[in-house]
Amino acid sequence: MVNKTDWSHLDKLLYQKCNLEQSDNGRIFPKICHHAPNKGYPLHYPVEGPEKYRRKFCLKAYEDKKAPGIYIGSMHSRVDILRDHPEIRFFASVGYELDEKDFEMIHDIRGDEPIIARGFEMTDWDRRVMNDFRYKKPNEDNVNQIINYLREWIEAGTPSFLIHCAAGQYRSVVTSLIAHSMITNSPIVSGTRVVMAGWGKIDSNWEIARITDKVIGFDGKLHSTAVNIQRAEKERNRLLSKGASLEEVLDAIMDIFHNPWDEEQAATYFNYNYYKN
């Protein structure tokens, strides 16, 4: 029985439940961190009960510079993350190609330390977008560029990696989900880890996941996991507000991913919560 106040066992418990070792071919699965929780990124719900312990876990995980990590950021939090983590070796902007100002920002923070930085021009389009604006929408060409970059990261030994988009909620989250899933070979495990790391709002771009699923071959599980990220996050918050344990929350999230809604069901849920909030 895991102590309700001790979240340090999250990764061990998650991987045990899924019959996975914490390493694959000698590689430690990277932690996942969302934004820079020690730099004033508030949670948008009361921090009390078990949520306090999840918050402490997220903060401790973020501040650990030894464990390799996937850091999900926004245009704002990317600067803090890059400053806080000199061990980061890969940097991806999912939304636009990097320009001179971006490279100057990276150099100002990192100097001449090696970092492989790339940008991918892509709008945050999926079926939830109310209009039909499709300029640079996700397609096989631009999604394949991301996949190839992630393969390059894996070949380099999965060092710490910063992935950002505009808000740190959709394109960067799904890219992190893809990266982690390519190591665990289990989008459900990786999706659960993403949801448990969420600091504030976290969701996922469905179209990028759908295309990637078809290219890599996750048998629909990557896409369905991405579609149900928001639903899983809402359930996480609900359970924690009622005093649920870490194990109870993990079981509930994985149950959602094992019994996913399709896009139509999830879109209805998304629109209801979007306008409600």
Tab-separated table of C-alpha atoms in Angstrom:
chain	number	residue	atom	x	y	z
A	1	MET	CA	0.000	0.000	0.000
A	2	VAL	CA	1.501	3.336	-1.077
A	3	ASN	CA	1.283	6.177	1.427
A	4	LYS	CA	-1.241	8.766	0.209
A	5	THR	CA	1.193	11.566	0.957
A	6	ASP	CA	4.160	9.955	-0.824
A	7	TRP	CA	4.111	10.485	-4.573
A	8	SER	CA	7.769	9.608	-5.075
A	9	HIS	CA	6.648	6.123	-6.142
A	10	LEU	CA	4.558	7.394	-9.061
A	11	ASP	CA	6.809	6.149	-11.851
A	12	LYS	CA	7.608	2.847	-10.158
A	13	LEU	CA	3.933	2.166	-9.446
A	14	LEU	CA	2.827	3.164	-12.947
A	15	TYR	CA	5.376	0.966	-14.690
A	16	GLN	CA	4.662	-1.967	-12.363
A	17	LYS	CA	0.954	-1.749	-13.138
A	18	CYS	CA	1.775	-1.965	-16.835
A	19	ASN	CA	4.442	-4.677	-16.486
A	20	LEU	CA	7.172	-2.358	-17.700
A	21	GLU	CA	10.661	-2.036	-16.348
A	22	GLN	CA	11.767	1.537	-15.621
A	23	SER	CA	14.321	1.219	-18.381
A	24	ASP	CA	14.272	-0.002	-21.943
A	25	ASN	CA	17.508	-1.444	-23.306
A	26	GLY	CA	19.330	0.173	-20.406
A	27	ARG	CA	17.660	3.554	-20.981
A	28	ILE	CA	15.758	5.188	-18.129
A	29	PHE	CA	12.310	6.396	-19.139
A	30	PRO	CA	12.409	10.209	-18.931
A	31	LYS	CA	10.285	12.029	-16.406
A	32	ILE	CA	7.723	14.499	-17.772
A	33	CYS	CA	7.431	18.047	-16.412
A	34	HIS	CA	4.954	20.763	-17.399
A	35	HIS	CA	5.983	24.445	-17.423
A	36	ALA	CA	8.313	25.777	-14.699
A	37	PRO	CA	6.372	25.217	-11.456
A	38	ASN	CA	8.887	27.130	-9.336
A	39	LYS	CA	8.509	30.285	-11.464
A	40	GLY	CA	4.963	31.365	-10.682
A	41	TYR	CA	2.759	29.138	-12.825
A	42	PRO	CA	-0.273	28.787	-10.528
A	43	LEU	CA	-2.664	25.876	-10.547
A	44	HIS	CA	-6.191	26.956	-11.437
A	45	TYR	CA	-7.924	25.034	-8.657
A	46	PRO	CA	-7.539	24.824	-4.860
A	47	VAL	CA	-4.262	23.294	-3.692
A	48	GLU	CA	-5.347	21.195	-0.739
A	49	GLY	CA	-5.606	17.545	0.253
A	50	PRO	CA	-3.786	15.058	-1.999
A	51	GLU	CA	-3.254	17.745	-4.643
A	52	LYS	CA	-0.653	19.276	-2.320
A	53	TYR	CA	1.392	16.097	-2.534
A	54	ARG	CA	1.083	15.897	-6.304
A	55	ARG	CA	2.222	19.503	-6.509
A	56	LYS	CA	5.252	18.781	-4.305
A	57	PHE	CA	6.074	15.773	-6.468
A	58	CYS	CA	5.893	17.848	-9.666
A	59	LEU	CA	8.094	20.551	-8.165
A	60	LYS	CA	10.673	18.058	-6.915
A	61	ALA	CA	10.711	16.273	-10.271
A	62	TYR	CA	11.212	19.588	-12.069
A	63	GLU	CA	14.104	20.616	-9.836
A	64	ASP	CA	15.936	17.304	-10.320
A	65	LYS	CA	18.634	17.986	-12.906
A	66	LYS	CA	20.085	14.469	-12.820
A	67	ALA	CA	17.107	12.474	-14.096
A	68	PRO	CA	16.547	12.864	-17.860
A	69	GLY	CA	13.327	14.680	-18.588
A	70	ILE	CA	10.865	15.833	-21.212
A	71	TYR	CA	9.935	19.427	-20.371
A	72	ILE	CA	6.685	20.769	-21.815
A	73	GLY	CA	6.656	24.547	-22.150
A	74	SER	CA	5.071	27.618	-23.687
A	75	MET	CA	6.523	30.711	-25.342
A	76	HIS	CA	6.702	32.182	-21.844
A	77	SER	CA	7.924	29.245	-19.747
A	78	ARG	CA	10.517	28.015	-22.262
A	79	VAL	CA	13.009	30.678	-21.110
A	80	ASP	CA	12.733	29.655	-17.454
A	81	ILE	CA	12.997	25.963	-18.302
A	82	LEU	CA	16.069	26.496	-20.452
A	83	ARG	CA	17.734	28.552	-17.714
A	84	ASP	CA	16.845	26.072	-14.990
A	85	HIS	CA	18.053	23.018	-16.888
A	86	PRO	CA	21.516	23.257	-18.440
A	87	GLU	CA	21.334	19.508	-19.080
A	88	ILE	CA	18.760	20.006	-21.868
A	89	ARG	CA	20.267	18.930	-25.196
A	90	PHE	CA	17.242	19.015	-27.526
A	91	PHE	CA	14.899	21.981	-28.065
A	92	ALA	CA	11.793	21.871	-30.267
A	93	SER	CA	9.320	24.594	-31.157
A	94	VAL	CA	6.109	23.014	-32.454
A	95	GLY	CA	4.276	25.812	-34.208
A	96	TYR	CA	6.804	27.826	-36.159
A	97	GLU	CA	10.315	27.631	-37.532
A	98	LEU	CA	13.016	29.119	-35.322
A	99	ASP	CA	14.379	32.498	-36.396
A	100	GLU	CA	17.431	34.569	-35.492
A	101	LYS	CA	15.840	35.918	-32.299
A	102	ASP	CA	15.131	32.387	-31.081
A	103	PHE	CA	18.711	31.292	-31.651
A	104	GLU	CA	19.959	34.459	-29.934
A	105	MET	CA	17.747	33.671	-26.925
A	106	ILE	CA	19.102	30.121	-26.769
A	107	HIS	CA	22.694	31.340	-27.095
A	108	ASP	CA	22.224	34.035	-24.434
A	109	ILE	CA	21.134	31.343	-21.976
A	110	ARG	CA	23.299	28.421	-23.048
A	111	GLY	CA	26.337	30.046	-24.587
A	112	ASP	CA	28.288	27.590	-26.716
A	113	GLU	CA	26.944	24.477	-24.989
A	114	PRO	CA	25.656	21.995	-27.578
A	115	ILE	CA	21.895	21.955	-28.106
A	116	ILE	CA	20.008	20.645	-31.130
A	117	ALA	CA	17.213	23.165	-31.731
A	118	ARG	CA	14.531	22.838	-34.402
A	119	GLY	CA	11.260	24.518	-35.251
A	120	PHE	CA	8.248	23.033	-37.013
A	121	GLU	CA	5.684	25.310	-38.651
A	122	MET	CA	2.251	23.971	-37.835
A	123	THR	CA	-1.025	25.518	-36.654
A	124	ASP	CA	-2.940	24.051	-33.734
A	125	TRP	CA	-5.707	22.594	-35.869
A	126	ASP	CA	-7.943	19.609	-35.129
A	127	ARG	CA	-11.674	18.959	-35.395
A	128	ARG	CA	-12.433	21.147	-32.354
A	129	VAL	CA	-11.439	24.315	-34.216
A	130	MET	CA	-14.654	26.240	-34.825
A	131	ASN	CA	-13.585	27.707	-38.173
A	132	ASP	CA	-11.945	25.950	-41.101
A	133	PHE	CA	-8.621	27.776	-40.894
A	134	ARG	CA	-6.163	25.205	-42.178
A	135	TYR	CA	-3.016	27.128	-43.032
A	136	LYS	CA	-0.077	24.881	-42.178
A	137	LYS	CA	-2.435	22.404	-40.542
A	138	PRO	CA	-0.872	19.111	-39.404
A	139	ASN	CA	-0.215	16.796	-42.353
A	140	GLU	CA	2.000	13.811	-43.060
A	141	ASP	CA	4.864	15.982	-44.316
A	142	ASN	CA	5.229	18.276	-41.306
A	143	VAL	CA	4.348	15.563	-38.776
A	144	ASN	CA	6.987	13.280	-40.306
A	145	GLN	CA	9.553	16.027	-39.727
A	146	ILE	CA	8.725	15.904	-36.015
A	147	ILE	CA	8.851	12.101	-35.946
A	148	ASN	CA	12.273	12.087	-37.602
A	149	TYR	CA	13.509	14.642	-35.076
A	150	LEU	CA	12.237	12.470	-32.218
A	151	ARG	CA	14.045	9.484	-33.714
A	152	GLU	CA	17.201	11.582	-33.744
A	153	TRP	CA	16.636	12.320	-30.047
A	154	ILE	CA	16.190	8.608	-29.287
A	155	GLU	CA	19.354	7.731	-31.212
A	156	ALA	CA	21.203	10.315	-29.092
A	157	GLY	CA	20.172	8.415	-25.942
A	158	THR	CA	17.062	10.447	-24.959
A	159	PRO	CA	18.825	13.322	-23.149
A	160	SER	CA	16.709	16.021	-21.519
A	161	PHE	CA	14.424	17.683	-24.042
A	162	LEU	CA	12.410	20.938	-24.063
A	163	ILE	CA	9.314	20.924	-26.279
A	164	HIS	CA	7.226	24.080	-26.477
A	165	CYS	CA	4.353	25.563	-28.455
A	166	ALA	CA	2.464	28.819	-27.887
A	167	ALA	CA	0.573	27.974	-24.681
A	168	GLY	CA	2.140	24.670	-23.658
A	169	GLN	CA	-1.225	22.904	-23.830
A	170	TYR	CA	-1.797	21.177	-27.177
A	171	ARG	CA	0.982	20.799	-29.761
A	172	SER	CA	3.791	20.534	-27.220
A	173	VAL	CA	1.803	18.082	-25.103
A	174	VAL	CA	1.052	15.733	-27.982
A	175	THR	CA	4.686	15.896	-29.133
A	176	SER	CA	5.776	14.950	-25.619
A	177	LEU	CA	3.231	12.132	-25.602
A	178	ILE	CA	4.626	10.858	-28.907
A	179	ALA	CA	8.241	11.098	-27.719
A	180	HIS	CA	7.557	9.220	-24.488
A	181	SER	CA	5.399	6.612	-26.264
A	182	MET	CA	8.187	5.900	-28.742
A	183	ILE	CA	10.293	4.771	-25.762
A	184	THR	CA	7.690	2.953	-23.656
A	185	ASN	CA	5.833	1.565	-26.701
A	186	SER	CA	2.686	2.270	-24.684
A	187	PRO	CA	0.701	5.468	-25.325
A	188	ILE	CA	-1.519	4.605	-22.355
A	189	VAL	CA	1.454	4.546	-19.972
A	190	SER	CA	2.889	7.719	-21.489
A	191	GLY	CA	-0.496	9.445	-21.533
A	192	THR	CA	-0.984	8.655	-17.864
A	193	ARG	CA	2.441	10.109	-17.094
A	194	VAL	CA	1.593	13.266	-19.063
A	195	VAL	CA	-1.669	13.757	-17.169
A	196	MET	CA	0.011	13.279	-13.796
A	197	ALA	CA	2.553	15.968	-14.717
A	198	GLY	CA	-0.018	18.563	-15.766
A	199	TRP	CA	0.572	21.958	-14.128
A	200	GLY	CA	-2.518	23.956	-14.900
A	201	LYS	CA	-4.414	23.159	-18.094
A	202	ILE	CA	-3.137	20.275	-20.188
A	203	ASP	CA	-4.664	18.765	-23.321
A	204	SER	CA	-3.426	17.441	-26.670
A	205	ASN	CA	-3.681	18.076	-30.405
A	206	TRP	CA	-5.752	15.256	-31.881
A	207	GLU	CA	-4.753	15.631	-35.520
A	208	ILE	CA	-1.008	15.371	-34.871
A	209	ALA	CA	-1.674	12.226	-32.831
A	210	ARG	CA	-3.925	10.729	-35.521
A	211	ILE	CA	-1.312	11.184	-38.245
A	212	THR	CA	1.539	9.956	-36.043
A	213	ASP	CA	-0.438	6.885	-35.030
A	214	LYS	CA	-0.861	5.964	-38.676
A	215	VAL	CA	2.821	6.555	-39.483
A	216	ILE	CA	4.360	4.778	-36.484
A	217	GLY	CA	1.715	2.112	-36.000
A	218	PHE	CA	0.273	2.348	-32.500
A	219	ASP	CA	-2.958	0.647	-33.615
A	220	GLY	CA	-5.054	3.707	-32.766
A	221	LYS	CA	-3.933	3.851	-29.139
A	222	LEU	CA	-1.844	7.014	-29.502
A	223	HIS	CA	-4.727	8.852	-31.145
A	224	SER	CA	-7.333	7.674	-28.629
A	225	THR	CA	-5.060	8.572	-25.717
A	226	ALA	CA	-4.540	12.093	-27.077
A	227	VAL	CA	-8.289	12.514	-27.580
A	228	ASN	CA	-8.947	11.616	-23.928
A	229	ILE	CA	-6.203	13.666	-22.225
A	230	GLN	CA	-8.550	16.463	-21.150
A	231	ARG	CA	-11.117	14.008	-19.826
A	232	ALA	CA	-8.391	12.236	-17.822
A	233	GLU	CA	-7.114	15.522	-16.396
A	234	LYS	CA	-10.604	16.493	-15.226
A	235	GLU	CA	-11.008	13.103	-13.546
A	236	ARG	CA	-7.605	13.466	-11.882
A	237	ASN	CA	-8.642	16.803	-10.402
A	238	ARG	CA	-12.014	15.441	-9.262
A	239	LEU	CA	-10.485	12.444	-7.504
A	240	LEU	CA	-7.753	14.445	-5.816
A	241	SER	CA	-10.320	16.932	-4.510
A	242	LYS	CA	-12.095	13.980	-2.865
A	243	GLY	CA	-8.949	12.677	-1.186
A	244	ALA	CA	-8.077	9.825	-3.542
A	245	SER	CA	-4.726	8.065	-3.286
A	246	LEU	CA	-2.062	8.023	-5.983
A	247	GLU	CA	-2.950	4.445	-6.887
A	248	GLU	CA	-6.661	5.254	-7.187
A	249	VAL	CA	-5.907	8.177	-9.493
A	250	LEU	CA	-3.574	6.099	-11.679
A	251	ASP	CA	-6.191	3.350	-11.993
A	252	ALA	CA	-8.900	5.846	-12.970
A	253	ILE	CA	-6.762	7.551	-15.612
A	254	MET	CA	-5.673	4.272	-17.170
A	255	ASP	CA	-9.290	3.088	-17.174
A	256	ILE	CA	-10.225	6.161	-19.218
A	257	PHE	CA	-7.467	5.414	-21.728
A	258	HIS	CA	-8.442	1.730	-21.890
A	259	ASN	CA	-12.079	2.730	-22.486
A	260	PRO	CA	-11.668	5.874	-24.587
A	261	TRP	CA	-14.226	8.187	-26.099
A	262	ASP	CA	-14.039	8.806	-29.821
A	263	GLU	CA	-13.474	12.279	-31.276
A	264	GLU	CA	-17.177	13.083	-31.518
A	265	GLN	CA	-17.812	12.256	-27.862
A	266	ALA	CA	-14.678	14.059	-26.705
A	267	ALA	CA	-15.415	17.132	-28.856
A	268	THR	CA	-18.836	17.473	-27.240
A	269	TYR	CA	-17.208	17.217	-23.814
A	270	PHE	CA	-14.467	19.687	-24.794
A	271	ASN	CA	-16.893	22.327	-26.088
A	272	TYR	CA	-19.083	22.008	-22.985
A	273	ASN	CA	-16.141	22.513	-20.630
A	274	TYR	CA	-14.535	25.219	-22.794
A	275	TYR	CA	-17.580	27.476	-22.753
A	276	LYS	CA	-18.472	26.541	-19.177
A	277	ASN	CA	-15.044	27.639	-17.937
